[in-house]
Tab-separated table of C-alpha atoms in Angstrom:
chain	number	residue	atom	x	y	z
A	1	MET	CA	-0.107	-0.219	0.111
A	2	GLU	CA	1.517	3.423	-1.014
A	3	MET	CA	2.317	5.630	2.003
A	4	PRO	CA	-0.186	8.646	2.337
A	5	SER	CA	1.707	11.707	1.252
A	6	ASN	CA	0.781	13.410	4.641
A	7	ILE	CA	2.377	10.740	6.668
A	8	LYS	CA	5.466	10.703	4.327
A	9	SER	CA	5.538	14.455	4.636
A	10	ILE	CA	5.576	14.435	8.447
A	11	LEU	CA	8.253	11.655	8.592
A	12	SER	CA	10.521	13.566	6.419
A	13	THR	CA	10.758	16.653	8.651
A	14	GLY	CA	12.558	14.752	11.367
A	15	GLU	CA	11.987	14.864	15.408
A	16	SER	CA	11.198	18.289	16.747
A	17	LYS	CA	9.555	19.807	20.009
A	18	ARG	CA	6.019	18.498	18.516
A	19	LEU	CA	7.247	15.247	16.709
A	20	GLU	CA	8.852	11.881	18.636
A	21	PHE	CA	9.773	8.800	16.680
A	22	LYS	CA	9.970	5.647	18.674
A	23	SER	CA	11.241	2.125	17.982
A	24	GLY	CA	8.326	-0.701	17.744
A	25	ASN	CA	9.716	-2.044	20.726
A	26	VAL	CA	9.525	0.893	23.177
A	27	GLY	CA	7.835	0.271	26.447
A	28	MET	CA	5.159	2.199	28.376
A	29	VAL	CA	7.390	4.058	30.535
A	30	ALA	CA	9.113	5.873	27.587
A	31	LEU	CA	5.799	6.671	25.799
A	32	GLY	CA	4.201	7.669	29.315
A	33	ALA	CA	6.992	10.168	29.908
A	34	THR	CA	6.621	11.608	26.103
A	35	ILE	CA	2.968	11.832	26.333
A	36	CYS	CA	3.393	13.711	29.821
A	37	ALA	CA	5.723	16.148	27.948
A	38	PHE	CA	3.501	16.786	25.101
A	39	LEU	CA	0.440	17.484	27.293
A	40	ASN	CA	2.740	19.863	29.131
A	41	SER	CA	4.385	21.575	26.204
A	42	GLY	CA	1.440	22.553	23.911
A	43	GLY	CA	0.887	19.116	22.412
A	44	GLY	CA	2.276	16.866	19.500
A	45	GLN	CA	2.716	13.375	17.908
A	46	ILE	CA	4.653	10.204	18.546
A	47	PHE	CA	4.908	7.863	15.767
A	48	VAL	CA	5.682	3.907	16.879
A	49	GLY	CA	7.510	1.858	14.552
A	50	VAL	CA	9.856	4.670	13.143
A	51	ARG	CA	13.504	5.185	13.848
A	52	ASP	CA	15.338	8.068	14.694
A	53	ASP	CA	16.038	8.871	11.203
A	54	GLY	CA	12.456	8.809	10.091
A	55	THR	CA	12.676	5.347	8.236
A	56	VAL	CA	9.978	3.006	8.826
A	57	GLU	CA	10.660	-0.178	10.815
A	58	GLY	CA	6.951	-1.587	10.610
A	59	GLY	CA	5.168	-4.156	12.025
A	60	VAL	CA	3.577	-2.407	14.754
A	61	ASP	CA	-0.199	-3.287	15.925
A	62	ALA	CA	-2.136	-0.116	17.181
A	63	LYS	CA	-4.210	-2.529	19.477
A	64	GLN	CA	-1.227	-3.781	21.400
A	65	ILE	CA	-0.064	-0.058	21.774
A	66	GLU	CA	-3.663	0.928	23.154
A	67	LYS	CA	-3.628	-1.935	25.587
A	68	MET	CA	0.037	-0.839	26.869
A	69	LEU	CA	-1.083	2.865	27.409
A	70	HIS	CA	-4.167	1.971	29.194
A	71	PRO	CA	-2.967	2.468	32.491
A	72	LEU	CA	-1.800	5.687	32.019
A	73	SER	CA	-5.078	7.742	32.231
A	74	GLY	CA	-8.666	7.484	31.744
A	75	GLY	CA	-11.414	8.452	34.613
A	76	ASP	CA	-10.292	7.091	38.064
A	77	SER	CA	-7.067	9.083	38.918
A	78	SER	CA	-6.475	7.024	42.006
A	79	VAL	CA	-5.350	4.290	39.361
A	80	SER	CA	-3.858	6.378	36.658
A	81	LEU	CA	-0.239	6.846	35.969
A	82	ILE	CA	-0.576	10.379	34.544
A	83	THR	CA	-2.717	12.844	36.273
A	84	PRO	CA	-4.953	14.679	35.860
A	85	ASN	CA	-6.975	12.768	33.580
A	86	ALA	CA	-6.004	13.228	29.808
A	87	ILE	CA	-6.904	11.745	26.646
A	88	TRP	CA	-4.898	10.818	23.316
A	89	ASP	CA	-5.710	9.186	20.006
A	90	VAL	CA	-4.100	5.881	18.951
A	91	THR	CA	-4.566	5.147	15.192
A	92	GLU	CA	-2.725	2.609	12.597
A	93	GLU	CA	-1.252	4.603	9.707
A	94	ALA	CA	-0.438	2.380	6.394
A	95	THR	CA	3.117	2.811	5.044
A	96	ASP	CA	5.191	1.235	2.168
A	97	ASP	CA	7.074	-0.664	4.704
A	98	GLY	CA	4.391	-1.823	7.010
A	99	PRO	CA	2.103	-0.043	9.529
A	100	VAL	CA	3.126	2.332	12.137
A	101	VAL	CA	1.029	3.663	15.235
A	102	LEU	CA	0.486	7.237	15.495
A	103	ILE	CA	-0.253	8.729	18.821
A	104	ASP	CA	-1.921	11.942	18.805
A	105	VAL	CA	-1.601	14.336	21.880
A	106	PRO	CA	-3.545	17.448	22.419
A	107	ALA	CA	-2.003	20.471	24.557
A	108	GLY	CA	-3.244	19.831	28.025
A	109	ALA	CA	-5.450	22.422	29.707
A	110	ASP	CA	-5.007	21.296	33.291
A	111	LEU	CA	-1.275	21.906	33.677
A	112	PRO	CA	1.065	20.441	35.164
A	113	TYR	CA	0.669	17.014	34.130
A	114	LEU	CA	2.626	14.219	35.961
A	115	PHE	CA	3.635	10.624	34.808
A	116	GLN	CA	4.664	8.318	37.790
A	117	ASP	CA	4.836	11.633	40.144
A	118	SER	CA	7.118	13.346	37.745
A	119	ILE	CA	6.740	16.531	35.563
A	120	TYR	CA	7.835	15.888	31.985
A	121	ILE	CA	8.204	18.703	29.250
A	122	ARG	CA	9.606	18.838	25.763
A	123	ILE	CA	13.255	20.837	25.363
A	124	GLY	CA	13.584	21.018	21.650
A	125	LYS	CA	13.340	17.369	20.281
A	126	GLN	CA	14.174	15.883	23.845
A	127	THR	CA	11.750	14.876	26.573
A	128	ARG	CA	13.131	16.052	30.223
A	129	LYS	CA	12.084	16.025	33.650
A	130	ALA	CA	10.896	19.751	34.357
A	131	THR	CA	13.010	21.890	36.955
A	132	GLY	CA	11.340	23.515	39.875
A	133	GLY	CA	11.538	26.544	37.782
A	134	GLN	CA	9.984	25.095	34.865
A	135	THR	CA	7.097	23.431	37.113
A	136	ARG	CA	6.327	26.954	38.567
A	137	GLU	CA	5.966	28.232	34.968
A	138	LEU	CA	3.758	25.657	34.149
A	139	ILE	CA	1.363	26.390	37.100
A	140	GLN	CA	1.597	30.206	36.338
A	141	ARG	CA	0.611	29.605	32.936
A	142	ARG	CA	-2.570	27.717	33.981
A	143	TYR	CA	-3.689	30.276	36.295
A	144	LEU	CA	-2.560	33.246	34.180
A	145	HIS	CA	-5.578	32.262	31.829
A	146	GLY	CA	-7.968	32.096	34.749
A	147	ALA	CA	-10.999	29.642	34.946
A	148	ARG	CA	-12.205	28.568	31.529
A	149	TRP	CA	-15.857	29.180	31.158
A	150	GLU	CA	-16.577	25.330	30.714
A	151	ARG	CA	-15.140	24.640	34.137
A	152	GLN	CA	-17.251	27.337	35.979
A	153	PRO	CA	-20.166	26.347	38.013
A	154	VAL	CA	-23.435	26.408	36.935
A	155	LEU	CA	-26.193	27.278	39.787
A	156	GLU	CA	-29.319	26.801	37.542
A	157	VAL	CA	-28.590	23.055	36.608
A	158	LYS	CA	-29.078	20.203	39.249
A	159	LEU	CA	-28.715	16.432	38.380
A	160	LYS	CA	-32.347	15.905	37.897
A	161	ASP	CA	-32.034	18.514	34.871
A	162	LEU	CA	-29.712	16.236	33.174
A	163	ASP	CA	-30.370	13.633	30.307
A	164	GLU	CA	-29.487	10.339	32.363
A	165	GLU	CA	-29.973	8.270	29.244
A	166	GLU	CA	-27.232	10.227	27.413
A	167	ILE	CA	-24.927	10.055	30.371
A	168	PHE	CA	-25.251	6.374	30.843
A	169	GLU	CA	-24.445	5.806	27.208
A	170	THR	CA	-21.159	7.959	27.264
A	171	VAL	CA	-20.427	5.467	30.372
A	172	ARG	CA	-20.675	2.433	27.978
A	173	ILE	CA	-19.067	3.919	25.012
A	174	ALA	CA	-16.140	5.538	27.123
A	175	ALA	CA	-15.447	2.006	28.743
A	176	ASN	CA	-15.895	-0.275	25.682
A	177	LYS	CA	-14.296	1.900	22.899
A	178	ARG	CA	-11.685	4.168	24.917
A	179	GLY	CA	-11.212	1.921	28.166
A	180	TRP	CA	-12.046	4.617	30.534
A	181	ARG	CA	-12.450	3.878	34.012
A	182	PHE	CA	-15.105	4.914	36.125
A	183	ARG	CA	-15.193	4.331	39.901
A	184	ASP	CA	-18.911	3.757	39.963
A	185	PRO	CA	-20.758	3.540	36.577
A	186	GLU	CA	-24.329	3.857	38.194
A	187	ASP	CA	-23.420	6.804	40.311
A	188	LEU	CA	-24.188	9.764	38.279
A	189	MET	CA	-22.231	12.332	40.481
A	190	MET	CA	-19.172	9.946	40.151
A	191	ILE	CA	-19.332	9.460	36.770
A	192	LEU	CA	-19.533	13.224	35.973
A	193	GLU	CA	-16.676	13.640	38.403
A	194	ASP	CA	-14.685	11.253	36.459
A	195	LEU	CA	-15.612	13.199	33.046
A	196	ASN	CA	-14.008	16.337	34.833
A	197	LEU	CA	-17.635	17.907	34.815
A	198	VAL	CA	-17.755	18.675	38.492
A	199	ASP	CA	-15.859	21.303	39.987
A	200	HIS	CA	-16.012	21.269	43.899
A	201	GLY	CA	-19.101	19.417	44.131
A	202	ARG	CA	-20.733	21.516	41.966
A	203	LEU	CA	-21.764	20.726	38.091
A	204	THR	CA	-19.872	22.931	35.573
A	205	ASN	CA	-20.941	24.837	32.448
A	206	ALA	CA	-19.486	21.888	30.198
A	207	ALA	CA	-21.923	19.384	31.967
A	208	ALA	CA	-24.832	21.522	31.067
A	209	VAL	CA	-23.835	21.956	27.539
A	210	LEU	CA	-23.145	18.314	27.208
A	211	PHE	CA	-26.329	16.865	29.045
A	212	ALA	CA	-28.672	19.640	30.236
A	213	ARG	CA	-32.033	18.789	28.280
A	214	GLU	CA	-32.705	22.614	28.483
A	215	ALA	CA	-29.159	23.764	27.800
A	216	GLY	CA	-30.260	26.304	25.126
A	217	HIS	CA	-32.556	28.109	27.439
A	218	ILE	CA	-29.946	28.541	30.014
A	219	PHE	CA	-27.253	29.602	27.660
A	220	PRO	CA	-28.712	31.094	24.414
A	221	GLN	CA	-24.949	30.624	23.087
A	222	ALA	CA	-25.691	26.876	22.964
A	223	HIS	CA	-28.246	27.337	20.239
A	224	VAL	CA	-27.830	25.960	16.775
A	225	ARG	CA	-29.347	27.450	13.550
A	226	LEU	CA	-30.147	25.112	10.752
A	227	THR	CA	-31.073	26.865	7.390
A	228	ALA	CA	-31.746	25.436	3.983
A	229	TYR	CA	-32.057	28.021	1.042
A	230	ALA	CA	-33.881	27.637	-2.075
A	231	SER	CA	-31.085	29.337	-4.275
A	232	ASP	CA	-27.332	30.065	-3.732
A	233	LYS	CA	-28.155	33.711	-2.751
A	234	ALA	CA	-28.588	34.294	1.216
A	235	ALA	CA	-31.678	36.443	0.713
A	236	SER	CA	-33.792	33.711	-1.471
A	237	GLN	CA	-36.840	31.853	-0.159
A	238	LEU	CA	-36.268	29.416	3.068
A	239	ARG	CA	-36.904	25.913	2.562
A	240	GLU	CA	-36.336	25.301	6.258
A	241	ASP	CA	-35.268	27.403	9.114
A	242	GLN	CA	-34.948	25.881	12.726
A	243	THR	CA	-33.124	26.329	16.045
A	244	SER	CA	-32.208	23.497	18.168
A	245	ARG	CA	-32.118	24.268	21.852
A	246	GLY	CA	-31.533	21.185	23.165
A	247	HIS	CA	-27.916	19.643	24.880
A	248	LEU	CA	-24.796	18.700	22.381
A	249	PHE	CA	-26.077	15.405	21.540
A	250	SER	CA	-29.837	16.266	20.540
A	251	HIS	CA	-27.959	18.602	18.256
A	252	LEU	CA	-26.294	15.967	16.518
A	253	LYS	CA	-29.368	14.026	16.221
A	254	THR	CA	-31.352	16.971	14.956
A	255	TYR	CA	-28.421	17.917	12.382
A	256	ASP	CA	-28.371	14.138	11.055
A	257	ALA	CA	-32.069	14.474	10.504
A	258	PHE	CA	-31.526	17.960	8.747
A	259	LEU	CA	-28.862	16.419	6.564
A	260	GLY	CA	-31.258	13.632	5.663
A	261	ARG	CA	-33.867	16.070	4.445
A	262	HIS	CA	-31.305	18.397	2.328
A	263	ILE	CA	-28.595	16.608	1.089
A	264	SER	CA	-29.401	15.029	-2.101
A	265	VAL	CA	-28.228	11.614	-3.265
A	266	ILE	CA	-26.879	11.913	-7.033
A	267	SER	CA	-27.083	8.862	-9.319
A	268	ASP	CA	-24.420	9.247	-11.777
A	269	PHE	CA	-24.491	7.980	-15.431
A	270	THR	CA	-21.492	8.152	-17.808
A	271	ALA	CA	-20.330	6.455	-21.126
A	272	THR	CA	-18.041	4.256	-18.996
A	273	LYS	CA	-20.607	2.903	-16.794
A	274	ASN	CA	-23.578	0.625	-17.629
A	275	HIS	CA	-24.955	0.898	-14.340
A	276	ARG	CA	-26.194	3.898	-11.650
A	277	GLU	CA	-23.792	4.915	-9.193
A	278	ASP	CA	-25.632	6.706	-6.091
A	279	ARG	CA	-23.537	8.919	-4.133
A	280	PRO	CA	-24.276	11.643	-1.617
A	281	GLN	CA	-24.084	15.595	-2.829
A	282	TYR	CA	-21.557	15.803	-0.090
A	283	PRO	CA	-19.320	13.303	1.927
A	284	TYR	CA	-21.321	12.642	4.832
A	285	TRP	CA	-18.221	12.176	7.229
A	286	SER	CA	-16.967	15.460	6.271
A	287	LEU	CA	-20.395	17.196	6.994
A	288	ARG	CA	-20.342	15.609	10.522
A	289	GLU	CA	-16.802	16.276	11.270
A	290	GLY	CA	-17.239	19.970	10.442
A	291	PHE	CA	-20.466	20.212	12.683
A	292	ARG	CA	-18.779	18.559	15.613
A	293	ASN	CA	-15.669	20.705	15.283
A	294	ALA	CA	-17.973	23.755	15.435
A	295	LEU	CA	-19.689	22.509	18.400
A	296	ILE	CA	-16.568	21.686	20.270
A	297	HIS	CA	-14.471	24.701	19.402
A	298	ARG	CA	-16.940	27.385	19.703
A	299	ASP	CA	-16.648	30.369	22.082
A	300	TYR	CA	-19.475	29.265	24.821
A	301	GLU	CA	-18.491	32.402	27.102
A	302	SER	CA	-19.932	34.903	24.673
A	303	ILE	CA	-23.498	35.336	24.495
A	304	HIS	CA	-22.991	35.440	20.667
A	305	GLY	CA	-21.500	32.000	20.666
A	306	ARG	CA	-23.969	30.275	18.404
A	307	VAL	CA	-23.334	27.744	15.586
A	308	SER	CA	-25.355	28.289	12.111
A	309	VAL	CA	-25.523	25.844	9.585
A	310	SER	CA	-26.674	26.937	5.888
A	311	VAL	CA	-27.409	24.580	2.931
A	312	TYR	CA	-27.462	26.206	-0.476
A	313	PRO	CA	-28.256	24.153	-3.852
A	314	ALA	CA	-24.469	23.946	-4.495
A	315	ARG	CA	-22.764	24.726	-1.600
A	316	PHE	CA	-22.838	23.934	2.506
A	317	GLU	CA	-21.633	26.598	5.038
A	318	ILE	CA	-20.937	25.756	8.943
A	319	TRP	CA	-20.059	28.816	10.849
A	320	SER	CA	-19.308	29.249	14.797
A	321	TYR	CA	-18.524	32.108	16.887
A	322	GLY	CA	-15.147	32.607	18.113
A	323	ASN	CA	-11.111	32.894	17.024
A	324	LEU	CA	-8.764	30.087	16.622
A	325	PRO	CA	-6.663	29.607	19.745
A	326	PRO	CA	-3.164	31.006	19.803
A	327	GLY	CA	-0.787	28.693	17.829
A	328	LEU	CA	-3.264	27.805	15.157
A	329	SER	CA	-4.237	29.433	11.794
A	330	ILE	CA	-6.218	28.738	8.979
A	331	ALA	CA	-3.459	27.477	6.806
A	332	SER	CA	-2.808	25.007	9.860
A	333	LEU	CA	-6.437	23.533	9.878
A	334	LYS	CA	-5.565	22.073	6.610
A	335	THR	CA	-2.613	20.012	7.749
A	336	GLY	CA	-4.147	19.000	11.150
A	337	ASP	CA	-0.918	18.243	12.885
A	338	ARG	CA	-1.767	19.827	16.044
A	339	SER	CA	-4.682	19.828	18.456
A	340	LEU	CA	-5.659	22.855	20.814
A	341	PRO	CA	-9.067	22.485	21.946
A	342	VAL	CA	-10.763	25.559	22.850
A	343	ASN	CA	-12.930	23.804	25.274
A	344	PRO	CA	-11.307	20.549	26.451
A	345	ASP	CA	-13.514	19.144	28.887
A	346	ILE	CA	-16.278	19.206	26.016
A	347	ALA	CA	-13.808	17.709	23.613
A	348	GLN	CA	-12.953	15.154	25.931
A	349	VAL	CA	-16.603	13.983	26.436
A	350	VAL	CA	-17.082	13.857	22.547
A	351	PHE	CA	-13.970	11.939	22.110
A	352	LEU	CA	-14.719	9.452	24.670
A	353	ARG	CA	-18.404	9.110	22.916
A	354	GLY	CA	-16.260	7.811	19.840
A	355	LEU	CA	-17.687	10.657	18.035
A	356	VAL	CA	-14.227	12.355	17.333
A	357	ASP	CA	-11.381	9.443	16.255
A	358	LEU	CA	-8.766	11.954	15.349
A	359	LEU	CA	-7.573	14.632	17.817
A	360	GLY	CA	-6.773	17.579	15.765
A	361	ARG	CA	-6.577	15.783	12.261
A	362	GLY	CA	-10.084	15.998	11.406
A	363	THR	CA	-9.751	19.109	9.348
A	364	ARG	CA	-6.830	17.451	7.436
A	365	LYS	CA	-9.229	14.443	6.804
A	366	ILE	CA	-11.915	16.547	5.659
A	367	VAL	CA	-9.453	18.106	3.095
A	368	GLU	CA	-8.303	14.672	2.079
A	369	GLU	CA	-11.975	13.255	1.414
A	370	PHE	CA	-12.868	15.997	-0.774
A	371	ARG	CA	-9.509	15.653	-2.702
A	372	SER	CA	-9.949	12.104	-3.030
A	373	GLN	CA	-13.457	12.361	-4.512
A	374	GLY	CA	-12.620	15.300	-6.848
A	375	LEU	CA	-14.704	17.759	-5.082
A	376	PRO	CA	-13.436	21.685	-4.780
A	377	GLU	CA	-11.083	21.984	-1.931
A	378	PRO	CA	-12.904	22.918	1.414
A	379	VAL	CA	-12.258	26.635	2.732
A	380	TRP	CA	-12.224	28.019	6.140
A	381	LYS	CA	-12.034	31.748	6.803
A	382	LYS	CA	-12.280	34.339	9.628
A	383	GLN	CA	-16.133	35.650	9.236
A	384	THR	CA	-17.847	38.149	11.364
A	385	GLY	CA	-16.382	37.277	14.488
A	386	GLY	CA	-16.136	33.374	14.069
A	387	ILE	CA	-14.579	30.810	11.564
A	388	SER	CA	-16.662	29.508	8.642
A	389	LEU	CA	-16.325	26.347	6.804
A	390	THR	CA	-17.370	26.544	3.082
A	391	LEU	CA	-18.017	23.079	0.975
A	392	ARG	CA	-18.886	22.990	-2.398
A	393	SER	CA	-21.291	20.576	-3.974
A	394	ARG	CA	-20.441	17.630	-5.910
A	395	ALA	CA	-23.506	18.199	-8.400
A	396	THR	CA	-22.160	18.559	-11.788
A	397	PRO	CA	-23.668	18.203	-15.465
A	398	GLY	CA	-24.389	14.737	-16.317
A	399	GLU	CA	-25.609	13.777	-12.925
A	400	ILE	CA	-29.152	12.734	-12.185
A	401	PRO	CA	-30.699	13.286	-8.824
A	402	LYS	CA	-31.961	9.790	-7.471
A	403	GLU	CA	-35.150	11.091	-6.047
A	404	LEU	CA	-36.367	12.677	-9.385
A	405	ASN	CA	-38.833	10.891	-11.913
A	406	ALA	CA	-38.775	11.142	-15.546
A	407	ARG	CA	-41.560	13.960	-15.684
A	408	GLN	CA	-39.612	15.946	-12.920
A	409	ILE	CA	-36.096	15.819	-14.723
A	410	ALA	CA	-37.593	16.511	-18.084
A	411	LEU	CA	-39.202	19.713	-16.493
A	412	LEU	CA	-35.916	20.690	-14.960
A	413	ARG	CA	-34.097	20.184	-18.109
A	414	ARG	CA	-36.483	22.766	-20.105
A	415	MET	CA	-36.095	25.277	-17.299
A	416	LYS	CA	-33.264	27.792	-16.674
A	417	PRO	CA	-32.997	29.437	-13.310
A	418	GLY	CA	-35.670	32.270	-12.906
A	419	ASP	CA	-37.875	30.452	-15.306
A	420	GLN	CA	-41.537	30.132	-14.025
A	421	THR	CA	-44.091	27.261	-14.535
A	422	ASP	CA	-47.455	26.482	-13.110
A	423	LEU	CA	-49.784	23.415	-12.601
A	424	SER	CA	-51.539	24.003	-15.842
A	425	ALA	CA	-48.377	24.574	-17.841
A	426	TYR	CA	-46.720	21.721	-16.466
A	427	ALA	CA	-49.701	19.263	-17.233
A	428	LYS	CA	-49.605	20.417	-20.913
A	429	GLN	CA	-45.968	19.836	-21.274
A	430	THR	CA	-46.063	16.344	-19.622
A	431	GLU	CA	-46.662	13.345	-21.859
A	432	GLY	CA	-49.242	10.697	-20.553
A	433	ASP	CA	-52.421	10.934	-18.678
A	434	TRP	CA	-51.304	11.980	-15.092
A	435	SER	CA	-53.851	12.885	-12.365
A	436	GLU	CA	-53.625	16.500	-10.949
A	437	ARG	CA	-52.758	15.199	-7.691
A	438	ALA	CA	-49.618	13.605	-8.957
A	439	LEU	CA	-48.337	16.448	-11.138
A	440	ARG	CA	-48.993	18.586	-7.974
A	441	ASN	CA	-46.758	16.069	-5.931
A	442	ASP	CA	-44.135	16.449	-8.335
A	443	LEU	CA	-44.007	20.118	-8.024
A	444	SER	CA	-44.361	19.882	-4.222
A	445	LYS	CA	-41.216	17.364	-4.066
A	446	LEU	CA	-39.125	19.855	-6.400
A	447	VAL	CA	-39.930	22.500	-4.244
A	448	ARG	CA	-38.638	20.533	-0.954
A	449	LEU	CA	-35.704	19.347	-2.544
A	450	GLY	CA	-34.701	22.953	-3.530
A	451	TYR	CA	-34.865	22.798	-7.320
A	452	MET	CA	-38.141	25.158	-7.265
A	453	ALA	CA	-39.392	27.860	-5.088
A	454	LYS	CA	-43.061	28.051	-4.701
A	455	GLN	CA	-44.445	31.615	-5.100
A	456	GLY	CA	-48.362	33.048	-4.905
A	457	GLN	CA	-51.409	31.419	-3.359
A	458	GLY	CA	-54.191	29.322	-4.462
A	459	LYS	CA	-55.172	29.858	-8.111
A	460	ASN	CA	-52.036	32.278	-8.496
A	461	THR	CA	-49.477	29.645	-7.135
A	462	PHE	CA	-46.601	29.469	-9.535
A	463	TYR	CA	-42.870	27.958	-9.481
A	464	VAL	CA	-39.784	29.510	-9.891
A	465	ARG	CA	-36.650	27.222	-11.005
A	466	THR	CA	-33.968	27.843	-8.519
A	467	GLU	CA	-30.082	27.766	-9.204
A	468	LYS	CA	-29.904	24.385	-7.623
A	469	PRO	CA	-27.896	22.340	-10.427
A	470	THR	CA	-28.733	19.127	-12.049
A	471	ALA	CA	-28.379	17.223	-15.404
């Protein structure tokens, strides 16, 4: 298997403050010290199965590495070798010379971190025990920024206000998928403590955002607005406009349902194919990853900290309020070689739920997925106080939407954007003896899918062709 270009590029740069190579026979102590050092030093990546000169040994099993790292951290701090609680991601990467294991370590938010009662940091490309002065600097750095909004207590929310079903689902997945250890998987308060969602006996803002049924009523900035437009102009008629006001996991369910209503499945017929190939208008993984990133990284402290999703016939936009953290740039989002979560407690729970597999690398995977499918490259930019992600549609001439019948396709091919028709004109142009109900349903479906915009009422109703592309 050919080595992915991004892995080849990373290995060619050599070891650095944020990159470490380890032999395949590395032990837990060496990995634990390096992970601890990265947590204390802004994050980094460890490649296991790679020699110091960047050449690949191969033959490394990610499951074995995960098993080796299991005692380091995970919920119950009384038995963890790294404290306070921390997360990292372990993935297997293919190369020309066999598999290597990549350990992605995000920047730690609760400095300093200890491994076996010692504090480690990165000095250049070396892992070293911190001196007394360096330890004081880590502590000062933590308190210089003050208490994070997500870690502050929320007085309006009690245990009874939380979605217990979602909490226990988090326990189940975190324990089975991530090996997270809970002191008592049936005690809600202890579970939340093990997830860093309780501070001095009080629920935190992060607990409310993640699990409070009425999170949007407590924090208006936790809302998500979902809008579908009839044309590619923002001022066009709305096909749907709704606001999701629940907790984070309810947003995810609402969003998936929204995608189901507004992301078309395209059927592709070409001269080289004798069968129909069905594929979504956009890669679903990228749509979900972009939305999850917006929920995790937005600025919840501001009353303006909402997330908005806008679907147009030929593009998809996700916007979230807030700036990139220091150390990240728009350009670095495409390389995804560093994780600096804005809300680490929220990010940790979403990671433990198995919804984010690649810490810091999800944005890079979005770029790779669009490139691999021949789609326009995703665009991130700073916009109106936040960060927007714009994804361009895969719809191109020659593709036929799967949802449409022959009558609807013929109508769309006769019309240009801005052309008008009505039920009577459609009936005259359609071959065959079709009932008024069938033809009316045809037009209603075209409106629902965004190919037409309905205007007027009653006998004065007519339909305008939108800019949504089709064959």
